[in-house]
XYZ file of C-alpha atoms in Angstrom:
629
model
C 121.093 223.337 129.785
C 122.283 221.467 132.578
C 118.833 220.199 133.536
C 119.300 218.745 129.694
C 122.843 217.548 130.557
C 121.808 215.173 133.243
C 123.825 212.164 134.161
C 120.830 210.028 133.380
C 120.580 211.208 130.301
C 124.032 210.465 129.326
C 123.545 206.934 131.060
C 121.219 205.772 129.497
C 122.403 206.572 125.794
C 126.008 205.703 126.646
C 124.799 202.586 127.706
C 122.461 202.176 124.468
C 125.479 202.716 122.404
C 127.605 199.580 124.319
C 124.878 197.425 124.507
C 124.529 197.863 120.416
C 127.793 197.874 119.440
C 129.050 194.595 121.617
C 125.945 192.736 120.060
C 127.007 193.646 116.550
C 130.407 192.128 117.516
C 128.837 188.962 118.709
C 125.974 187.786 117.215
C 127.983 187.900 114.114
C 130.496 185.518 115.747
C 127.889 183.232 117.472
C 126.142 182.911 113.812
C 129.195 182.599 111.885
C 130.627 180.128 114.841
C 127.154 177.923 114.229
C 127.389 178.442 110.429
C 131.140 176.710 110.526
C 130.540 174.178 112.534
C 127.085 173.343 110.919
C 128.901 173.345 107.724
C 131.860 171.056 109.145
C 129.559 168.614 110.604
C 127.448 167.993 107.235
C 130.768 167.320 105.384
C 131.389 164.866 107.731
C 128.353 163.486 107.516
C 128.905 162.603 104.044
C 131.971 161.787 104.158
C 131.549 159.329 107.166
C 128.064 158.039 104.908
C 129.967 157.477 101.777
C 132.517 155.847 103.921
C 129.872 153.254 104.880
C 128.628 153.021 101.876
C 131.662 151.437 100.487
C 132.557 149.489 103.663
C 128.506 147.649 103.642
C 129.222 146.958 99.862
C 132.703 145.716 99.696
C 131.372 143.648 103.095
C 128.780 142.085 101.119
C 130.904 140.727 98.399
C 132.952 139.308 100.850
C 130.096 137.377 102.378
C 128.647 136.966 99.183
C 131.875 134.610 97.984
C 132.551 133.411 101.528
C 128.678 131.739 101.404
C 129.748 130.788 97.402
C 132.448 128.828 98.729
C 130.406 127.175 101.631
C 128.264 126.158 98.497
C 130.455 125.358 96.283
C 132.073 123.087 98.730
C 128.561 121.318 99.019
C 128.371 120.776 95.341
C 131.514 119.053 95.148
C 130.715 117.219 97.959
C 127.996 115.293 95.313
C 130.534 114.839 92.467
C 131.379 111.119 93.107
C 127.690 110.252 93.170
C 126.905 111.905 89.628
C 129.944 110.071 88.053
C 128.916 106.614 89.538
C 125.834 107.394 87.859
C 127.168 107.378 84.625
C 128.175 104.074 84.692
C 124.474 102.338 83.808
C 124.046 105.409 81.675
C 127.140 104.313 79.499
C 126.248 100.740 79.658
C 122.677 101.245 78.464
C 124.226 103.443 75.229
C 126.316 100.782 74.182
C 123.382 98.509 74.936
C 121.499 100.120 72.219
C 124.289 100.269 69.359
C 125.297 103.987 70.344
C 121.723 104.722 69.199
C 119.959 106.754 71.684
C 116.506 106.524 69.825
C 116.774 102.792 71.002
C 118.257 103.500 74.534
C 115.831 102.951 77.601
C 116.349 106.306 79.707
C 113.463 105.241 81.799
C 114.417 102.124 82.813
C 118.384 103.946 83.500
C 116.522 106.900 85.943
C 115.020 104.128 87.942
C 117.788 101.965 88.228
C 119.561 105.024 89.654
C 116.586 105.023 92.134
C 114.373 107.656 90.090
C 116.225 111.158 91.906
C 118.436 111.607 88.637
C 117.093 113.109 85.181
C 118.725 111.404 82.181
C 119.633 113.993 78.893
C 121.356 113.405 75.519
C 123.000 116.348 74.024
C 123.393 116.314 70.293
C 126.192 117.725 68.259
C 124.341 120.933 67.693
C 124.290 121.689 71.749
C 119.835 120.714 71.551
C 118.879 118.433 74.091
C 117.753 115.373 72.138
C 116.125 112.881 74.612
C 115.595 113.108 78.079
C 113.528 111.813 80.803
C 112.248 115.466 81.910
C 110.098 116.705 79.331
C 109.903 119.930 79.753
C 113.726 120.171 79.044
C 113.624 118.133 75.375
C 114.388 120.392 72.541
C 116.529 123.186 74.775
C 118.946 124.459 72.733
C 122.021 125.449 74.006
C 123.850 127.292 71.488
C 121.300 130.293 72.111
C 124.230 130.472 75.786
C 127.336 131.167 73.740
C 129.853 130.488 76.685
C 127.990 127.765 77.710
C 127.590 125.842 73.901
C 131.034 126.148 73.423
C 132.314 124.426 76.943
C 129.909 121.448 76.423
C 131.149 121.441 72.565
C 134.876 121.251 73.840
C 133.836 118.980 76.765
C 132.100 116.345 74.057
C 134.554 116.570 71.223
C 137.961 116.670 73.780
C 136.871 116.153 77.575
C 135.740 113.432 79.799
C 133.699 113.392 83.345
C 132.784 116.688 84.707
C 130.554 118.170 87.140
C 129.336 121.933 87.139
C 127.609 123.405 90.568
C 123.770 123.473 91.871
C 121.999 125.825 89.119
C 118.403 126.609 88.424
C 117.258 124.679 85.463
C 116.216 126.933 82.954
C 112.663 125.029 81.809
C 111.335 124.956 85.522
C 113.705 127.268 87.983
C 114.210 124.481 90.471
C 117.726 123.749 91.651
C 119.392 120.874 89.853
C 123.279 118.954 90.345
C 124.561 118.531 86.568
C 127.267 116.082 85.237
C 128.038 115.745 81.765
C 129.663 112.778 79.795
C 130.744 112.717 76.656
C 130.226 109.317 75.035
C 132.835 107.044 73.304
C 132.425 108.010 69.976
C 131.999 111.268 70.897
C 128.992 112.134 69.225
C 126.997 113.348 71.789
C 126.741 114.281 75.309
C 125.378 112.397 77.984
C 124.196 114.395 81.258
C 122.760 113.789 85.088
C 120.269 115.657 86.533
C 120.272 115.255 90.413
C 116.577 116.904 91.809
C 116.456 119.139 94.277
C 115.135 117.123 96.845
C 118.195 115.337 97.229
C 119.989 118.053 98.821
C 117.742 121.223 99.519
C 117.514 120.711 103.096
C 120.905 120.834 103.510
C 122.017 123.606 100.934
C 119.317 125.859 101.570
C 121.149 126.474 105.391
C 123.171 128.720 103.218
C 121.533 131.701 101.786
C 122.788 134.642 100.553
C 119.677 137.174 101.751
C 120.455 135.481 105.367
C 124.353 136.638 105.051
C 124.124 140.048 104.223
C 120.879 140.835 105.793
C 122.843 141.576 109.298
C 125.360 143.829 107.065
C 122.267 145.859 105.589
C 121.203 146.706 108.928
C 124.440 148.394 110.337
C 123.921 151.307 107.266
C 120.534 153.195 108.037
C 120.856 154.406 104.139
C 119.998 151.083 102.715
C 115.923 151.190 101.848
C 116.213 148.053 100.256
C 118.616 145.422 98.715
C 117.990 142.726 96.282
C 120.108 139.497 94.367
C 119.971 138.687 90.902
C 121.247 135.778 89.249
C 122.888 136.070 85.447
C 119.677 135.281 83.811
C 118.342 138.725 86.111
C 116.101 136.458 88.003
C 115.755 137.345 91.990
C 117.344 135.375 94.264
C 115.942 137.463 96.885
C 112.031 137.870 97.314
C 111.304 141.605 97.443
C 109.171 143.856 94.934
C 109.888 147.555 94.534
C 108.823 151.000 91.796
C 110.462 150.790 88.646
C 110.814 146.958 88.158
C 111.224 146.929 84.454
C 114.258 149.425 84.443
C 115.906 148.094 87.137
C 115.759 144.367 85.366
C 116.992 146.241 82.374
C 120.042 147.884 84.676
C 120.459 144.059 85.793
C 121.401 142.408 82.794
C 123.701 145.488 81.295
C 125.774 145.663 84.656
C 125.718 141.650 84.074
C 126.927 142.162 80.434
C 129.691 144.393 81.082
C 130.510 142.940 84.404
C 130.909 146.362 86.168
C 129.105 147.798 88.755
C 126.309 150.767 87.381
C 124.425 153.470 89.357
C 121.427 155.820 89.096
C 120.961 159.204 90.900
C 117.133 160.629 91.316
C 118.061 163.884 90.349
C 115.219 165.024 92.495
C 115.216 163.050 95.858
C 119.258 162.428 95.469
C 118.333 158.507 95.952
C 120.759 156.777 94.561
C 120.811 152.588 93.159
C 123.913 150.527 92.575
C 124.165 147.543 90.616
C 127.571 145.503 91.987
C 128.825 143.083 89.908
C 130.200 139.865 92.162
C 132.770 138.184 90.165
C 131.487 134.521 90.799
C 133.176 132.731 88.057
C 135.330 129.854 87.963
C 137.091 127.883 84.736
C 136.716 124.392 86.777
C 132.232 124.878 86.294
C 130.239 125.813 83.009
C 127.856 127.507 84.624
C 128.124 131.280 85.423
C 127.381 131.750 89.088
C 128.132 135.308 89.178
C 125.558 137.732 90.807
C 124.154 141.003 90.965
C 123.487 143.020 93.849
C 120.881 146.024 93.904
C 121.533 148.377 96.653
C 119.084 151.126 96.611
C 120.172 154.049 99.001
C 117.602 157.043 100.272
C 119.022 160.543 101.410
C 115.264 160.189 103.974
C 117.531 159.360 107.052
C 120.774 161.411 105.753
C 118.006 164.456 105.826
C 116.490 163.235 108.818
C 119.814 164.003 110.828
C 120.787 167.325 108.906
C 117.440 168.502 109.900
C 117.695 167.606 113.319
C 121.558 169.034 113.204
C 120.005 172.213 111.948
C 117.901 172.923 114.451
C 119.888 171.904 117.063
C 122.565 174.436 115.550
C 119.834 177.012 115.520
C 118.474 176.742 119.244
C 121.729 176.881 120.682
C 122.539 180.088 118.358
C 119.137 181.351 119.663
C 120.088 180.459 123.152
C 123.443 182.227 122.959
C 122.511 184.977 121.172
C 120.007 185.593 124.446
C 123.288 184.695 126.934
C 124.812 187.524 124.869
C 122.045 190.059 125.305
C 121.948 189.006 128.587
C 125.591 189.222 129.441
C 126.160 192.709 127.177
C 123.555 194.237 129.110
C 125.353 193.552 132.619
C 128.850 194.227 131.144
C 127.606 197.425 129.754
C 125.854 198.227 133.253
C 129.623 197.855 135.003
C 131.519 199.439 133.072
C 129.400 202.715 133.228
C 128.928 202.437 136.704
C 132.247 204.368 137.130
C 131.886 206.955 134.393
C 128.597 207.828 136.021
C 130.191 208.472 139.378
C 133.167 210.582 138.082
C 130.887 212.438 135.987
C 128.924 213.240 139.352
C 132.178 214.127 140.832
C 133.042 216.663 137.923
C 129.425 218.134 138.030
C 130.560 218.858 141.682
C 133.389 220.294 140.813
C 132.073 222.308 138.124
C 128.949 223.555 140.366
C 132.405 225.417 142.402
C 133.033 222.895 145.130
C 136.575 223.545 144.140
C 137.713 221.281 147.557
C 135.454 218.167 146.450
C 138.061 215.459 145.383
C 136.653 212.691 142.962
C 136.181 209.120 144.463
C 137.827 205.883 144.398
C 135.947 203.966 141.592
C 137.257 200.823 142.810
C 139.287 200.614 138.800
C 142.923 200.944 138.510
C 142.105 203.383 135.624
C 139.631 205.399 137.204
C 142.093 205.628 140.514
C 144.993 207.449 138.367
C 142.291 210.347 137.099
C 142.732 211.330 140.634
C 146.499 211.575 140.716
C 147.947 214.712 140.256
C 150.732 214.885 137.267
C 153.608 214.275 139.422
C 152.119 210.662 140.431
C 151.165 210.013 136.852
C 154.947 210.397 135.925
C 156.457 208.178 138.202
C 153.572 205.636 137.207
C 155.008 206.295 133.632
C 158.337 205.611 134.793
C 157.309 202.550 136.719
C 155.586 201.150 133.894
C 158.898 201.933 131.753
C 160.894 199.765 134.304
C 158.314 197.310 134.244
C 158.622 197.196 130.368
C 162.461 196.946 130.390
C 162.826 194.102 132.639
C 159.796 192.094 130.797
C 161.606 192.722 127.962
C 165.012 191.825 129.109
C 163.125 188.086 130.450
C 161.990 188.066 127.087
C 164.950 188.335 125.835
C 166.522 185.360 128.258
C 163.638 183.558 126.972
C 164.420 184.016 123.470
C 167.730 182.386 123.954
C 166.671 179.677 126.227
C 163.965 178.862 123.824
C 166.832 178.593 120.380
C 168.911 176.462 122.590
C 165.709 174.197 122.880
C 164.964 174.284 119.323
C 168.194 173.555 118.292
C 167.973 170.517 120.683
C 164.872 169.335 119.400
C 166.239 169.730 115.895
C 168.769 167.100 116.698
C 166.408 164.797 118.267
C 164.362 165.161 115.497
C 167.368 164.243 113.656
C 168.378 161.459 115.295
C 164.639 160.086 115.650
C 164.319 160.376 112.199
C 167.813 158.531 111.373
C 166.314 155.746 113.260
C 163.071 155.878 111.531
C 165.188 155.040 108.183
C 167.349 152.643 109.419
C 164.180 150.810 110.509
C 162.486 151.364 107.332
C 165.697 149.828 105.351
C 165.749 146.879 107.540
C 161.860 146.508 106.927
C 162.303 146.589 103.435
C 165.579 145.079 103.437
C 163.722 141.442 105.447
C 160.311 141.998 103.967
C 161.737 141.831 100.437
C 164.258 138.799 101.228
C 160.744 137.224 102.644
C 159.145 138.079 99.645
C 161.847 136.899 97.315
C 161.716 133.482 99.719
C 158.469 132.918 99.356
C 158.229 133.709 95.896
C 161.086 130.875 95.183
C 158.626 128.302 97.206
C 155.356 129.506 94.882
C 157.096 129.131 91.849
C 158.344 125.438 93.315
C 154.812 124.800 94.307
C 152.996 125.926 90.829
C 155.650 123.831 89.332
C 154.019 121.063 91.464
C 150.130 122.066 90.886
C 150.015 122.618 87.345
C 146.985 121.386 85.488
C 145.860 120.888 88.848
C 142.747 122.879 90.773
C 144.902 124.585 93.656
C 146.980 126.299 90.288
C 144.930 129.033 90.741
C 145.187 129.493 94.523
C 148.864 129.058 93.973
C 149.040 131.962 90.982
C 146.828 134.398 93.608
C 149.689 133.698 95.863
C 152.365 134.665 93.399
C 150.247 137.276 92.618
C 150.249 138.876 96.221
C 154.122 138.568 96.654
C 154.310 140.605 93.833
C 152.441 142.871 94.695
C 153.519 143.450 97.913
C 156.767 143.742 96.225
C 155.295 146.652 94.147
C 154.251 148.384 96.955
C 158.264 148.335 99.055
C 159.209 149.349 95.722
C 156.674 152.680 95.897
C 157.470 153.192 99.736
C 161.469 152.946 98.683
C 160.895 155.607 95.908
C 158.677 158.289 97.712
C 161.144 158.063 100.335
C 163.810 158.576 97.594
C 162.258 161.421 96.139
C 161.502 163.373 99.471
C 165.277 163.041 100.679
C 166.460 163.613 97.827
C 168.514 166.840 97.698
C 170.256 166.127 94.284
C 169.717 169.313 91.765
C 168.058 168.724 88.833
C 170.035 168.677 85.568
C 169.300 168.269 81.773
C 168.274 164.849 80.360
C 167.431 163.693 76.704
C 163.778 162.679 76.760
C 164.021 160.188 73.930
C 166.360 157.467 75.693
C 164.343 157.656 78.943
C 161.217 156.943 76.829
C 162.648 154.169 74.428
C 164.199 152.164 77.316
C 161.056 151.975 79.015
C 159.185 151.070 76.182
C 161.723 148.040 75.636
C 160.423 146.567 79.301
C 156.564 146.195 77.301
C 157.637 144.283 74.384
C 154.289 142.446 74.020
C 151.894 145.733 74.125
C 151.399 147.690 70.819
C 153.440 150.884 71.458
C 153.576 153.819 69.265
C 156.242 156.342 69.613
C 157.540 158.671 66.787
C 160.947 159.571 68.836
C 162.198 163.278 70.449
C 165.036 165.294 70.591
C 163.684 167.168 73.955
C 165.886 167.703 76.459
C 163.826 168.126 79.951
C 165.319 169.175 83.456
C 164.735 166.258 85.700
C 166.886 163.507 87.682
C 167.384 159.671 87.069
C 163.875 158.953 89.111
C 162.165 160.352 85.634
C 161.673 156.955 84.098
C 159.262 155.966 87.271
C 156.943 158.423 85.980
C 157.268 155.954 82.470
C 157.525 153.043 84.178
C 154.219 153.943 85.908
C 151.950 155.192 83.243
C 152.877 152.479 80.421
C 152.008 149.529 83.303
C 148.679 151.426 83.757
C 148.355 151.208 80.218
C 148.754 147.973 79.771
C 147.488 146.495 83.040
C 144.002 147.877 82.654
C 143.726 148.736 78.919
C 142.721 144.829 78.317
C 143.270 143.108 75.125
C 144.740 144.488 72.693
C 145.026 147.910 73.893
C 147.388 150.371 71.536
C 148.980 152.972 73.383
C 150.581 156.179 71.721
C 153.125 158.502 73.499
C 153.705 161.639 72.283
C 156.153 164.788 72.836
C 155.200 168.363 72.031
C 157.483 171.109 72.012
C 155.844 173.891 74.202
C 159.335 176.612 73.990
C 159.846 177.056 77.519
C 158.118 173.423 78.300
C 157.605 169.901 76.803
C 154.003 168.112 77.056
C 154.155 164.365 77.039
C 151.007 162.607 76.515
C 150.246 158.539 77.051
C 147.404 157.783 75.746
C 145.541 154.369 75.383
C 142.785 153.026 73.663
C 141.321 150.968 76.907
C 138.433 151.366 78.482
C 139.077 154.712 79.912
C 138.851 156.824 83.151
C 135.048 158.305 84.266
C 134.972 161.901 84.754
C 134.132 161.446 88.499
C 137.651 160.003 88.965
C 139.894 162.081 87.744
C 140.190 165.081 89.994
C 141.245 162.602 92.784
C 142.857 159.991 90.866
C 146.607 161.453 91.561
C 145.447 161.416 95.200
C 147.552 159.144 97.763
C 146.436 155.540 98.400
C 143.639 156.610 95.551
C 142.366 153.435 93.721
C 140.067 152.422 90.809
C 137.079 150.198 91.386
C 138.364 147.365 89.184
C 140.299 144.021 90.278
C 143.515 145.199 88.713
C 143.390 148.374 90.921
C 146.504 148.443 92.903
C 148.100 149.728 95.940
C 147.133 153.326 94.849
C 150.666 154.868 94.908
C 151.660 154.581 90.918
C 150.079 157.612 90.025
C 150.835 159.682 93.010
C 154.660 159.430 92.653
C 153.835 160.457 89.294
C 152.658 163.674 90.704
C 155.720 163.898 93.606
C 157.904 163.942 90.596
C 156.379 166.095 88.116
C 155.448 168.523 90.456
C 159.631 168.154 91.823
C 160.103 169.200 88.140
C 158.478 172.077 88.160
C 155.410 170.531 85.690
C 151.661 169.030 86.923
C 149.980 166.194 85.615
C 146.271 165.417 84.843
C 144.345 162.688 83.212
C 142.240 163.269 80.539
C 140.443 161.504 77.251
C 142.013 160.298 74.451
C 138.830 161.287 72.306
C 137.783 164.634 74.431
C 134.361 164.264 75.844
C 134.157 160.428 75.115
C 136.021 158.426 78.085
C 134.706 155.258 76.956
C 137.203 155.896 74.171
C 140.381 155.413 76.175
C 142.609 157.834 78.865
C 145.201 159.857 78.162
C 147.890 161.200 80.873
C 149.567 164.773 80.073
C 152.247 166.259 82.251
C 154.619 168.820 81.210
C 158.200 169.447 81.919
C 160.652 172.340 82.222
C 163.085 172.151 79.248
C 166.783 171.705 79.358
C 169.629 173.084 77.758
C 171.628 170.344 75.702
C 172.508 167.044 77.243
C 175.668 166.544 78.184
């Protein structure tokens, strides 16, 4: 039995045992550790790629209009030549009895040194005569927009000049002017060739702009410019040409940006819409940009994250073996001696003591009963006076926090008083400089810089807008006023008296709702929404349902709605739409600071359910009141 009993023996299994149960405590942790922080970095790697993706698109339509103006500047730059053109042009019509049939265009182009094509627009919008052939019998009113500028521009206009297009017969770049004549039966119109001024417009290209843009995001595979009649400005074939054309021309027709996912490879195209526009030109100019995106690099790096992740597991997971196996060594050693010592002792060496293990615990198995007391009582002491400095500590450390609190206090005291005196000077600024914009439109009007001057206005006002959002989340998170019982139905009408010129239905409410005098923001808020980005003729509806211990409101609109990949984050701070009557992104999130003070929640929805291109439709409830006083 004791031969069975041997200290090896009980070695070796005790050991065993450790060495098990410390690995199943931390390979567990080391995987779980890797797991987390594989998991964490992945988010962030789509976050931080989405990130770019936004930043390399909005970057291109900034260079995209910023090389639009260089060449719009150009263009204008040849005005004064096309309208000194006109002058033999006009001549040689009265010449021949306002009869162009008789007129000699030929003899006009070379007298204007042969770089200028003649054309005479009938009343229908069909080129008529012309000296480029390939041109004579285009018919105009098959371009809508375009029939109806040169209709007004013959019938009511006089000189104007539109940009450097491609003409439509051949492609090539052309400067046009357009004339109406005196008895304003038709429309006279200069050509200038593209040999005039290629050399010197072609130094601006938009391929050569963004191209140093594309290369800063890894995720772009290929990118590609189309003009509004879908043809490629840029020179690069890919797969799928005649869907992507087709995705061209509806993201041109709706002038919105568009996007495909490959369900399979998770590649994903986008077809931006860059507003290029402008009343002053009848041509449209705008553009569309095809950004096609490939998950190959974004899977390139989690793979290489992944097995990064899994050689250092591997490599701890060894450390760990490594390590329990020498922990689990040492901290048997002792057992093994003082179960040599008892053996000893057992065997009837009654005198053998046991050994210093070179462990405070193992030393006090050695101490007879008497010792271990007075260790107790040591340790008691110990306890009493540790507790007694935790004690002092305890009060030293509320005097601090009480101390703190007041700086805090004070610091934030300060932090208001700045924030009123930035408000306080922006808004006089503001108010300033609005007073000098209105004098200066006052000045412009009818003129070109009108419009710049209106985008001015249109910034002080908005920066207005957004000291008027910073004032009221500020008001509603120090405000410590308890809530009380308001009628619903004045709150509603009043607001609805600030939209006079937007079709508002409302059928009235006796509701009474607990709330504050910050209730109409959420109003305020949700009708301009309404209006701002329904469009045209949008109708809203508001509605009040009685819910017994709650009241659902519901604004509703018949614009163009909100996708469903919107709005779970669309009550989000500094959350914005992707139109060019998004704004500062803080509308709809005091919406949700005060419903949610309320005791209610808000969400967006559809007006028709499961058909957002219908119109949106904003629902929060309330907690109902007793009786207005």
């Amino acid at each position: 039995m004791k031969e069975h009993m041997t200290p090896a023996a009980r070695q070796l299994s005790f050991t065993r045992y450790l060495i098990i149960a410390m690995l199943l405590i931390l390979i567990p942790i080391i995987v779980f550790i890797s797991f987390i922080d594989y998991t964490d970095v992945e988010q962030t790697q789509v976050e931080n790629s989405q990130i770019l993706r936004k930043q390399t698109e909005r970057s291109i339509v900034l260079s995209i209009s910023l090389v639009d103006a260089g060449l719009k500047a150009f263009d204008d730059s040849l005005t004064e030549e096309m309208r000194e053109g006109f002058v033999p042009f006009l001549a040689e019509y009265e010449r021949a009895g306002s009869d162009p049939a008789e007129m000699d265009l030929a003899a006009v182009k070379a007298e204007l040194g042969g770089i200028m094509d003649l054309y005479v627009i009938n009343e229908s919008g069909v080129i008529e005569y012309t000296t480029c052939e390939p041109d004579r019998g285009l018919d105009f009113s098959t371009i809508p927009y375009f029939y109806e500028y040169i209709t007004d521009l013959r019938q009511n206009g006089s000189f104007a000049a539109d940009r450097i297009v491609n003409e439509m017969s051949t492609g090539e770049l052309r400067k046009y002017a357009y004339m109406p004549t005196p008895d304003r039966r038709y429309l006279l119109e200069l050509g200038l060739a593209e040999s005039e001024f290629q050399q010197y417009r072609s130094i601006l290209k938009y391929s050569d702009t963004v191209a140093a843009l594309i290369a800063l995001n890894p995720n772009v595979e290929n990118l590609r410019i189309f003009n509004w009649r879908g043809k490629q400005v840029t020179n690069v074939t890919v797969p799928g040409e005649e869907h992507r054309h087709a995705m061209v021309l509806q993201a041109y027709e709706q002038k919105q940006d568009l996007e495909t996912v490959n369900e399979t490879t998770g590649d994903v195209i986008r077809f931006i819409f860059v507003d290029l526009t402008s009343p002053e030109y009848a041509s449209d100019l705008s553009l569309i940009v095809e950004m096609a995106y490939s998950t190959r690099f974004a899977a390139a790096q989690l793979n290489r994250l992944l097995l990064t992740h899994t050689f250092i597991a591997v490599i701890a997971v060894l450390f760990a073996v490594g390590l329990t196996a020498i922990a689990a060594h040492r901290v048997t050693q002792p057992i093994r001696r003082i179960a040599d010592d008892v053996d000893t002792i057992a065997g009837g060496d009654l005198d053998h003591a046991v050994g210093a293990t070179g462990g405070a615990e193992f030393v006090r198995l050695e101490r007879s009963i008497n010792t271990m007391v007075a260790a107790l009582k040591t340790h008691i002491d110990r306890l009493t006076a540790a507790e007694q400095r935790e004690r002092e500590h305890s009060e030293r450390l509320e005097e601090q926090v009480l101390e703190r609190t007041a700086d805090l206090q004070k610091s934030n005291e300060k932090v208001n008083l700045y924030l009123d005196i930035m408000t306080h000077d922006i808004g006089n600024a503001n108010n300033v400089a609005g007073l000098y914009a209105d004098h200066l439109l006052s000045e412009v009007a009818g003129e070109p810089e009108e419009a710049y001057v209106q985008n001015i206005r249109k910034g002080l006002q908005k920066s207005s807008q957004i000291l008027k959002n910073v004032n009221t989340i500020r008001q509603i998170r120090e405000s410590r006023l308890p809530l009380t019982s308001l009628a619903l139905d004045p709150v509603i009408r009043s607001e609805i008296g600030h939209y006079s010129c937007a079709a508002i239905r409302y059928a009235g409410t006796d509701a009474c709702v607990l709330a504050d005098d910050l209730i109409s923001v959420i109003f305020t808020n949700l009708l301009g929404n309404a209006v701002k980005f329904g469009g045209d003729g949008v109708r809203i509806t508001i509605r009040v349902e009685d819910q017994g211990d709650t009241v659902t409101v519901t604004v509703e609109d018949t614009g163009p709605g909100i996708p469903d990949g919107m709005k779970e984050t669309l009550f989000d701070r500094l959350s914005r739409g992707e139109t060019k009557a998004s704004g500062s992104g803080l509308g709809l999130y005091i919406c949700k600071m005060l419903v949610e003070r309320y005791g209610g929640r808000i969400w967006a929805g559809d007006r028709v359910p499961g058909r957002p291109e219908e119109g949106a439709a904003f629902r929060f409830t309330l907690r109902r009141g007793g009786p207005a006083a």
